[in-house]
PDB file of C-alpha atoms in Angstrom:
ATOM      1  CA  MET A  25     111.745  86.860 118.090  1.00 80.00           C
ATOM      2  CA  PHE A  26     111.645  83.647 117.117  1.00 93.00           C
ATOM      3  CA  ASP A  27     112.954  80.466 119.367  1.00 94.00           C
ATOM      4  CA  LYS A  28     113.874  78.492 116.239  1.00 97.00           C
ATOM      5  CA  VAL A  29     113.413  79.475 112.430  1.00 98.00           C
ATOM      6  CA  PHE A  30     113.128  75.676 110.257  1.00 99.00           C
ATOM      7  CA  LEU A  31     115.259  76.656 106.589  1.00 99.00           C
ATOM      8  CA  ILE A  32     114.063  74.873 104.143  1.00 99.00           C
ATOM      9  CA  ASP A  33     114.924  75.176 100.579  1.00 99.00           C
ATOM     10  CA  SER A  34     113.290  73.995  97.622  1.00 98.00           C
ATOM     11  CA  GLY A  35     114.697  74.290  95.162  1.00 98.00           C
ATOM     12  CA  ALA A  36     113.371  74.395  91.673  1.00 99.00           C
ATOM     13  CA  LYS A  37     109.776  73.301  90.231  1.00 98.00           C
ATOM     14  CA  ARG A  38     106.461  74.711  89.075  1.00 98.00           C
ATOM     15  CA  GLY A  39     105.538  77.263  90.091  1.00 98.00           C
ATOM     16  CA  ALA A  40     101.811  75.688  90.971  1.00 98.00           C
ATOM     17  CA  PHE A  41     102.927  73.849  93.656  1.00 98.00           C
ATOM     18  CA  GLN A  42     105.425  76.190  95.075  1.00 98.00           C
ATOM     19  CA  MET A  43     102.698  78.749  95.279  1.00 98.00           C
ATOM     20  CA  TRP A  44     100.077  75.701  96.546  1.00 98.00           C
ATOM     21  CA  LEU A  45     102.620  75.110  99.537  1.00 98.00           C
ATOM     22  CA  ASP A  46     103.487  78.040 100.912  1.00 98.00           C
ATOM     23  CA  GLU A  47      99.252  78.608 100.822  1.00 98.00           C
ATOM     24  CA  GLN A  48      99.144  74.798 102.492  1.00 98.00           C
ATOM     25  CA  LEU A  49     101.825  76.037 104.971  1.00 98.00           C
ATOM     26  CA  ALA A  50     100.315  79.742 106.263  1.00 98.00           C
ATOM     27  CA  LEU A  51      96.739  77.900 106.407  1.00 97.00           C
ATOM     28  CA  HIS A  52      98.261  74.910 108.304  1.00 97.00           C
ATOM     29  CA  LEU A  53     101.041  76.772 110.727  1.00 97.00           C
ATOM     30  CA  GLU A  54      98.827  76.507 113.476  1.00 95.00           C
ATOM     31  CA  THR A  55      98.489  72.645 113.184  1.00 95.00           C
ATOM     32  CA  LEU A  56     102.402  72.325 112.931  1.00 95.00           C
ATOM     33  CA  LEU A  57     103.238  74.301 115.598  1.00 95.00           C
ATOM     34  CA  PRO A  58     101.789  72.255 118.460  1.00 93.00           C
ATOM     35  CA  ILE A  59     104.758  69.339 116.576  1.00 93.00           C
ATOM     36  CA  LEU A  60     107.519  72.220 115.935  1.00 95.00           C
ATOM     37  CA  GLY A  61     107.466  74.533 118.675  1.00 93.00           C
ATOM     38  CA  LYS A  62     104.800  77.664 119.523  1.00 90.00           C
ATOM     39  CA  ASN A  63     107.279  80.073 118.968  1.00 93.00           C
ATOM     40  CA  VAL A  64     109.228  79.106 115.391  1.00 97.00           C
ATOM     41  CA  ALA A  65     108.789  80.257 112.025  1.00 98.00           C
ATOM     42  CA  LEU A  66     110.049  78.759 108.171  1.00 99.00           C
ATOM     43  CA  LEU A  67     111.789  80.524 105.843  1.00 99.00           C
ATOM     44  CA  ARG A  68     111.533  78.724 102.842  1.00 99.00           C
ATOM     45  CA  PHE A  69     114.260  79.224  99.736  1.00 99.00           C
ATOM     46  CA  TYR A  70     113.438  78.078  96.027  1.00 99.00           C
ATOM     47  CA  ALA A  71     113.114  79.293  92.496  1.00 99.00           C
ATOM     48  CA  TRP A  72     111.091  78.364  89.848  1.00 99.00           C
ATOM     49  CA  GLN A  73     111.174  75.477  87.196  1.00 98.00           C
ATOM     50  CA  PRO A  74     109.920  76.527  84.010  1.00 99.00           C
ATOM     51  CA  PHE A  75     110.215  80.147  84.524  1.00 99.00           C
ATOM     52  CA  CYS A  76     106.878  81.607  85.243  1.00 99.00           C
ATOM     53  CA  ILE A  77     104.874  84.450  85.654  1.00 98.00           C
ATOM     54  CA  SER A  78     102.726  84.623  89.237  1.00 98.00           C
ATOM     55  CA  ILE A  79      99.699  87.784  88.749  1.00 96.00           C
ATOM     56  CA  GLY A  80      98.480  89.372  92.856  1.00 95.00           C
ATOM     57  CA  TYR A  81      95.149  87.170  94.258  1.00 93.00           C
ATOM     58  CA  HIS A  82      92.690  89.919  92.341  1.00 91.00           C
ATOM     59  CA  GLN A  83      95.284  90.868  89.417  1.00 92.00           C
ATOM     60  CA  SER A  84      93.343  89.350  86.169  1.00 92.00           C
ATOM     61  CA  ASP A  85      94.931  87.333  84.089  1.00 94.00           C
ATOM     62  CA  ALA A  86      93.388  88.141  80.578  1.00 94.00           C
ATOM     63  CA  VAL A  87      96.764  90.766  80.812  1.00 93.00           C
ATOM     64  CA  PHE A  88      98.841  88.228  79.434  1.00 96.00           C
ATOM     65  CA  ASN A  89      98.781  86.447  76.621  1.00 97.00           C
ATOM     66  CA  ARG A  90      98.555  83.099  76.694  1.00 97.00           C
ATOM     67  CA  HIS A  91      99.221  81.576  73.622  1.00 97.00           C
ATOM     68  CA  LEU A  92     102.338  83.463  73.939  1.00 98.00           C
ATOM     69  CA  LEU A  93     102.834  82.139  77.584  1.00 98.00           C
ATOM     70  CA  SER A  94     102.382  77.884  76.284  1.00 98.00           C
ATOM     71  CA  GLN A  95     104.092  78.744  73.188  1.00 98.00           C
ATOM     72  CA  ASP A  96     107.343  79.231  74.976  1.00 98.00           C
ATOM     73  CA  GLY A  97     106.860  76.925  78.027  1.00 99.00           C
ATOM     74  CA  ILE A  98     105.807  79.798  80.668  1.00 99.00           C
ATOM     75  CA  ASP A  99     103.743  79.044  83.582  1.00 99.00           C
ATOM     76  CA  LEU A 100     101.537  81.051  84.342  1.00 98.00           C
ATOM     77  CA  VAL A 101      99.637  81.439  88.555  1.00 98.00           C
ATOM     78  CA  ARG A 102      98.053  83.575  90.978  1.00 98.00           C
ATOM     79  CA  ARG A 103      99.827  83.358  94.128  1.00 98.00           C
ATOM     80  CA  PRO A 104      98.216  83.938  97.075  1.00 98.00           C
ATOM     81  CA  THR A 105      98.955  87.254  98.407  1.00 97.00           C
ATOM     82  CA  GLY A 106      97.677  91.011  96.180  1.00 92.00           C
ATOM     83  CA  GLY A 107     100.271  92.884  94.681  1.00 90.00           C
ATOM     84  CA  ARG A 108     101.175  92.658  90.637  1.00 89.00           C
ATOM     85  CA  ALA A 109     102.584  89.778  88.339  1.00 94.00           C
ATOM     86  CA  VAL A 110     105.832  89.359  88.184  1.00 96.00           C
ATOM     87  CA  PHE A 111     108.866  87.330  85.556  1.00 97.00           C
ATOM     88  CA  HIS A 112     109.920  84.898  87.713  1.00 98.00           C
ATOM     89  CA  ALA A 113     113.441  83.819  85.528  1.00 98.00           C
ATOM     90  CA  GLU A 114     116.752  83.240  87.012  1.00 98.00           C
ATOM     91  CA  GLU A 115     116.136  84.519  90.546  1.00 99.00           C
ATOM     92  CA  LEU A 116     116.024  83.551  94.467  1.00 99.00           C
ATOM     93  CA  THR A 117     111.947  83.757  95.741  1.00 99.00           C
ATOM     94  CA  TYR A 118     111.741  83.676  99.666  1.00 99.00           C
ATOM     95  CA  SER A 119     108.749  82.362 101.695  1.00 99.00           C
ATOM     96  CA  LEU A 120     107.966  83.573 105.171  1.00 99.00           C
ATOM     97  CA  VAL A 121     105.174  81.782 107.401  1.00 99.00           C
ATOM     98  CA  MET A 122     105.233  82.966 110.455  1.00 98.00           C
ATOM     99  CA  HIS A 123     102.722  82.517 113.930  1.00 95.00           C
ATOM    100  CA  THR A 124     103.182  86.816 115.009  1.00 95.00           C
ATOM    101  CA  ASP A 125     100.726  89.007 116.466  1.00 93.00           C
ATOM    102  CA  ALA A 126     102.899  92.115 115.548  1.00 95.00           C
ATOM    103  CA  PRO A 127     101.714  94.355 112.789  1.00 96.00           C
ATOM    104  CA  ASN A 128     102.250  93.104 109.091  1.00 95.00           C
ATOM    105  CA  ALA A 129     105.087  96.315 108.795  1.00 95.00           C
ATOM    106  CA  VAL A 130     106.829  95.495 111.405  1.00 96.00           C
ATOM    107  CA  CYS A 131     107.260  92.390 110.548  1.00 96.00           C
ATOM    108  CA  TYR A 132     107.913  93.690 106.617  1.00 96.00           C
ATOM    109  CA  THR A 133     110.645  95.631 108.456  1.00 96.00           C
ATOM    110  CA  GLN A 134     111.804  93.063 110.072  1.00 96.00           C
ATOM    111  CA  ILE A 135     112.216  91.518 107.898  1.00 98.00           C
ATOM    112  CA  SER A 136     113.828  93.964 105.227  1.00 97.00           C
ATOM    113  CA  LEU A 137     116.385  93.945 107.355  1.00 97.00           C
ATOM    114  CA  ALA A 138     117.381  90.396 107.316  1.00 98.00           C
ATOM    115  CA  LEU A 139     117.548  90.622 102.947  1.00 98.00           C
ATOM    116  CA  GLN A 140     119.457  93.841 102.820  1.00 98.00           C
ATOM    117  CA  ILE A 141     122.100  91.489 105.265  1.00 99.00           C
ATOM    118  CA  GLY A 142     121.764  88.980 102.911  1.00 99.00           C
ATOM    119  CA  LEU A 143     122.859  91.507 100.057  1.00 99.00           C
ATOM    120  CA  ALA A 144     125.361  93.129 101.938  1.00 99.00           C
ATOM    121  CA  GLU A 145     126.802  89.035 102.034  1.00 99.00           C
ATOM    122  CA  LEU A 146     127.266  89.455  98.157  1.00 99.00           C
ATOM    123  CA  GLY A 147     128.776  92.587  97.570  1.00 99.00           C
ATOM    124  CA  ILE A 148     126.280  94.662  97.197  1.00 99.00           C
ATOM    125  CA  GLU A 149     125.000  97.603  99.508  1.00 98.00           C
ATOM    126  CA  ALA A 150     120.920  97.981  99.698  1.00 98.00           C
ATOM    127  CA  SER A 151     118.238 100.743 101.165  1.00 96.00           C
ATOM    128  CA  LEU A 152     115.360 100.858 103.035  1.00 95.00           C
ATOM    129  CA  GLN A 153     112.232 102.727 100.765  1.00 85.00           C
ATOM    130  CA  ARG A 154     111.126 105.285 102.879  1.00 76.00           C
ATOM    131  CA  GLN A 155     107.606 106.786 101.502  1.00 66.00           C
ATOM    132  CA  GLN A 156     104.593 105.620 100.466  1.00 59.00           C
ATOM    133  CA  PRO A 157     103.481 105.323  97.224  1.00 54.00           C
ATOM    134  CA  ASN A 158      99.499 105.840  96.465  1.00 45.00           C
ATOM    135  CA  PHE A 159      99.094 102.108  94.821  1.00 45.00           C
ATOM    136  CA  ARG A 160      94.981 103.427  93.756  1.00 58.00           C
ATOM    137  CA  MET A 161      96.245 106.066  91.987  1.00 53.00           C
ATOM    138  CA  ARG A 162      99.469 103.398  90.905  1.00 45.00           C
ATOM    139  CA  TYR A 163      97.758 100.678  89.715  1.00 48.00           C
ATOM    140  CA  ALA A 164      95.135 102.802  87.462  1.00 49.00           C
ATOM    141  CA  GLN A 165      97.417 103.242  84.408  1.00 57.00           C
ATOM    142  CA  ALA A 166      99.028 101.011  82.517  1.00 56.00           C
ATOM    143  CA  GLU A 167     102.230 100.265  83.570  1.00 55.00           C
ATOM    144  CA  SER A 168     100.988  99.649  86.831  1.00 54.00           C
ATOM    145  CA  VAL A 169     100.653  95.930  85.608  1.00 61.00           C
ATOM    146  CA  PRO A 170     104.380  94.223  86.713  1.00 67.00           C
ATOM    147  CA  CYS A 171     105.687  93.811  90.949  1.00 59.00           C
ATOM    148  CA  PHE A 172     108.986  95.634  90.081  1.00 59.00           C
ATOM    149  CA  THR A 173     107.596  98.978  88.798  1.00 61.00           C
ATOM    150  CA  ALA A 174     106.639 100.082  92.458  1.00 59.00           C
ATOM    151  CA  SER A 175     108.429 100.118  96.007  1.00 63.00           C
ATOM    152  CA  ALA A 176     106.748  99.755  98.185  1.00 71.00           C
ATOM    153  CA  ARG A 177     107.800 101.353 101.731  1.00 78.00           C
ATOM    154  CA  ASP A 178     111.031  99.339 103.435  1.00 81.00           C
ATOM    155  CA  GLU A 179     110.972  97.082 100.372  1.00 91.00           C
ATOM    156  CA  LEU A 180     115.206  96.761  99.246  1.00 95.00           C
ATOM    157  CA  GLU A 181     115.816  99.786  96.461  1.00 96.00           C
ATOM    158  CA  VAL A 182     120.069  99.920  95.085  1.00 97.00           C
ATOM    159  CA  LYS A 183     120.273 103.122  93.256  1.00 92.00           C
ATOM    160  CA  GLY A 184     117.288 104.131  93.746  1.00 93.00           C
ATOM    161  CA  LYS A 185     116.191 100.820  91.406  1.00 95.00           C
ATOM    162  CA  LYS A 186     114.079  98.057  93.070  1.00 96.00           C
ATOM    163  CA  ILE A 187     115.671  94.691  93.814  1.00 97.00           C
ATOM    164  CA  ILE A 188     113.341  92.347  95.504  1.00 97.00           C
ATOM    165  CA  GLY A 189     109.075  92.391  95.835  1.00 94.00           C
ATOM    166  CA  SER A 190     107.602  91.243  98.563  1.00 95.00           C
ATOM    167  CA  ALA A 191     103.753  90.867  99.554  1.00 95.00           C
ATOM    168  CA  GLN A 192     101.835  89.579 102.332  1.00 97.00           C
ATOM    169  CA  ARG A 193      98.118  87.464 103.797  1.00 98.00           C
ATOM    170  CA  ARG A 194      96.807  87.517 107.291  1.00 97.00           C
ATOM    171  CA  TYR A 195      95.400  84.281 107.615  1.00 97.00           C
ATOM    172  CA  GLY A 196      94.290  85.014 111.266  1.00 95.00           C
ATOM    173  CA  GLN A 197      97.200  85.224 113.419  1.00 95.00           C
ATOM    174  CA  THR A 198      99.968  83.522 111.229  1.00 98.00           C
ATOM    175  CA  LEU A 199     101.498  86.014 108.270  1.00 98.00           C
ATOM    176  CA  LEU A 200     102.653  85.081 104.655  1.00 99.00           C
ATOM    177  CA  GLN A 201     105.510  86.996 103.709  1.00 98.00           C
ATOM    178  CA  HIS A 202     107.132  85.743 100.200  1.00 98.00           C
ATOM    179  CA  GLY A 203     109.074  87.746  97.670  1.00 97.00           C
ATOM    180  CA  SER A 204     111.801  87.803  94.426  1.00 98.00           C
ATOM    181  CA  ILE A 205     115.256  88.766  94.698  1.00 99.00           C
ATOM    182  CA  LEU A 206     116.352  89.473  91.287  1.00 98.00           C
ATOM    183  CA  LEU A 207     119.357  88.151  90.414  1.00 99.00           C
ATOM    184  CA  SER A 208     120.133  88.815  86.156  1.00 99.00           C
ATOM    185  CA  PRO A 209     117.929  91.194  84.477  1.00 98.00           C
ATOM    186  CA  LYS A 210     115.721  88.190  83.122  1.00 98.00           C
ATOM    187  CA  HIS A 211     112.260  89.814  84.689  1.00 96.00           C
ATOM    188  CA  LEU A 212     112.904  92.317  81.752  1.00 96.00           C
ATOM    189  CA  GLU A 213     111.036  89.945  79.170  1.00 96.00           C
ATOM    190  CA  MET A 214     108.164  90.108  80.595  1.00 96.00           C
ATOM    191  CA  THR A 215     106.469  92.410  78.952  1.00 95.00           C
ATOM    192  CA  ARG A 216     106.502  90.402  75.522  1.00 96.00           C
ATOM    193  CA  TYR A 217     103.945  88.192  76.606  1.00 97.00           C
ATOM    194  CA  LEU A 218     101.440  91.307  77.711  1.00 96.00           C
ATOM    195  CA  ASN A 219      98.188  91.267  76.365  1.00 94.00           C
ATOM    196  CA  THR A 220      98.678  94.897  74.917  1.00 92.00           C
ATOM    197  CA  THR A 221      99.955  97.733  72.484  1.00 93.00           C
ATOM    198  CA  PRO A 222     103.001  97.886  70.957  1.00 93.00           C
ATOM    199  CA  ASP A 223     103.381 101.432  72.557  1.00 94.00           C
ATOM    200  CA  ILE A 224     102.618 100.417  76.524  1.00 92.00           C
ATOM    201  CA  GLN A 225     104.957  97.160  76.012  1.00 93.00           C
ATOM    202  CA  ALA A 226     107.499  99.933  74.951  1.00 94.00           C
ATOM    203  CA  ARG A 227     106.606 101.698  78.181  1.00 93.00           C
ATOM    204  CA  ILE A 228     105.851  99.481  80.470  1.00 93.00           C
ATOM    205  CA  ALA A 229     109.470  97.229  78.906  1.00 94.00           C
ATOM    206  CA  LYS A 230     111.182 101.059  79.856  1.00 94.00           C
ATOM    207  CA  ASP A 231     109.601 101.327  83.504  1.00 93.00           C
ATOM    208  CA  LEU A 232     111.339  98.903  84.413  1.00 94.00           C
ATOM    209  CA  ARG A 233     114.402  99.092  82.446  1.00 94.00           C
ATOM    210  CA  GLU A 234     114.880 102.347  84.880  1.00 95.00           C
ATOM    211  CA  LYS A 235     112.911 101.147  88.273  1.00 94.00           C
ATOM    212  CA  THR A 236     114.711  97.808  88.594  1.00 96.00           C
ATOM    213  CA  ILE A 237     118.290  96.061  89.233  1.00 98.00           C
ATOM    214  CA  SER A 238     119.885  93.010  89.787  1.00 98.00           C
ATOM    215  CA  ALA A 239     122.685  91.802  91.729  1.00 99.00           C
ATOM    216  CA  SER A 240     124.687  90.414  88.324  1.00 99.00           C
ATOM    217  CA  GLU A 241     124.273  93.950  86.788  1.00 99.00           C
ATOM    218  CA  LEU A 242     124.889  95.376  90.061  1.00 99.00           C
ATOM    219  CA  LEU A 243     128.245  93.107  90.785  1.00 99.00           C
ATOM    220  CA  GLY A 244     129.027  92.406  86.789  1.00 99.00           C
ATOM    221  CA  ARG A 245     128.687  88.545  87.357  1.00 99.00           C
ATOM    222  CA  ALA A 246     126.756  86.209  87.493  1.00 99.00           C
ATOM    223  CA  VAL A 247     125.183  84.888  90.882  1.00 99.00           C
ATOM    224  CA  SER A 248     124.092  81.449  91.257  1.00 99.00           C
ATOM    225  CA  TYR A 249     120.865  80.259  92.594  1.00 99.00           C
ATOM    226  CA  HIS A 250     122.902  78.232  95.551  1.00 99.00           C
ATOM    227  CA  GLU A 251     125.333  81.537  95.980  1.00 99.00           C
ATOM    228  CA  ALA A 252     122.011  83.939  96.906  1.00 99.00           C
ATOM    229  CA  VAL A 253     120.804  81.064  99.187  1.00 99.00           C
ATOM    230  CA  GLN A 254     123.800  80.424 101.524  1.00 99.00           C
ATOM    231  CA  ALA A 255     123.528  85.050 101.628  1.00 99.00           C
ATOM    232  CA  PHE A 256     119.731  84.723 102.724  1.00 99.00           C
ATOM    233  CA  ARG A 257     120.308  81.871 105.051  1.00 99.00           C
ATOM    234  CA  THR A 258     122.723  84.610 106.844  1.00 99.00           C
ATOM    235  CA  GLY A 259     121.112  87.744 106.289  1.00 99.00           C
ATOM    236  CA  PHE A 260     118.615  85.792 108.260  1.00 99.00           C
ATOM    237  CA  GLU A 261     121.144  84.652 111.182  1.00 99.00           C
ATOM    238  CA  ARG A 262     122.284  87.872 111.650  1.00 98.00           C
ATOM    239  CA  ALA A 263     119.637  89.524 111.496  1.00 98.00           C
ATOM    240  CA  TRP A 264     117.407  87.547 113.929  1.00 97.00           C
ATOM    241  CA  HIS A 265     120.592  85.646 116.228  1.00 97.00           C
ATOM    242  CA  LEU A 266     119.349  83.018 115.489  1.00 97.00           C
ATOM    243  CA  PRO A 267     121.216  79.447 113.570  1.00 97.00           C
ATOM    244  CA  LEU A 268     118.746  78.480 110.877  1.00 98.00           C
ATOM    245  CA  VAL A 269     117.716  74.682 111.709  1.00 98.00           C
ATOM    246  CA  PRO A 270     117.031  72.747 108.313  1.00 98.00           C
ATOM    247  CA  LEU A 271     114.694  71.096 107.425  1.00 98.00           C
ATOM    248  CA  SER A 272     114.021  68.743 104.194  1.00 98.00           C
ATOM    249  CA  GLU A 273     110.820  69.309 101.387  1.00 97.00           C
ATOM    250  CA  ALA A 274     110.269  65.752 102.138  1.00 97.00           C
ATOM    251  CA  GLU A 275     110.305  66.319 106.062  1.00 97.00           C
ATOM    252  CA  LEU A 276     107.580  69.300 105.712  1.00 97.00           C
ATOM    253  CA  LEU A 277     105.345  67.541 103.688  1.00 97.00           C
ATOM    254  CA  GLN A 278     104.893  64.761 106.169  1.00 96.00           C
ATOM    255  CA  LEU A 279     104.919  67.282 108.681  1.00 94.00           C
ATOM    256  CA  LEU A 280     101.991  68.627 106.578  1.00 93.00           C
ATOM    257  CA  GLY A 281      99.908  65.525 105.858  1.00 89.00           C
ATOM    258  CA  GLN A 282      99.326  65.113 109.262  1.00 72.00           C
ATOM    259  CA  SER A 283      98.876  68.108 110.503  1.00 64.00           C
ATOM    260  CA  ASN A 284      96.471  67.901 108.063  1.00 59.00           C
ATOM    261  CA  THR A 285      94.810  64.606 109.746  1.00 46.00           C
ATOM    262  CA  VAL A 286      94.884  66.107 113.089  1.00 42.00           C
ATOM    263  CA  ALA A 287      92.668  68.367 111.689  1.00 41.00           C
ATOM    264  CA  VAL A 288      90.243  66.302 109.617  1.00 33.00           C
ATOM    265  CA  HIS A 289      90.030  64.351 113.146  1.00 28.00           C
TER     266      HIS A 289
END
């Protein structure tokens, strides 16, 4: 699939930075390829500090109570990808940027298989969702605000409940896919920040409880960020049959600066 996959562990940072870096890597991968190699991918793991709600590229931010978010120290950012809102709290986020001619659906499945092995490394048996819901109809409903209330084809579920939510965007021949791996049920607290009636909040909360599950709930213990990083690193290495090459975030930012200079001049 690739000659080399670089692994960047960015750790916990503000959501605005994490989304900026994902987008910059996607926008400038073409100019990074002469430096890193032609057939490479960038796999990044990160978390969110402070906790943050991200909304899809086309989603309105009016559905959230900014005053309450600010009061609780919760950030609100817009993702470069589509989809619906995610409350990023006590999770592991992965991001993949790759140059590929393969169809989006094929890439999605290949990534899901690696994530499935990563879950197995934690002791969680997950299966791929094989049905494609009608998202146009789903998005017309009030309950559609959170991403995790519906599973797309080839997303991972455990006992019929969603544990990882992902989104994609194409930039020419570059594909960005990133997603949230639920380590705890903290994401359920999103409904507190919705700008809607108590009745709709309650319906969305019920929907989230019934349709999502986290690693800690399944294992009966806490799963740390570092444990999850190691498990999913192994998942990608086993699925793609190659060792991941560590690359520090500082090195990556330096290379990104060089590539931008090359692009400008």
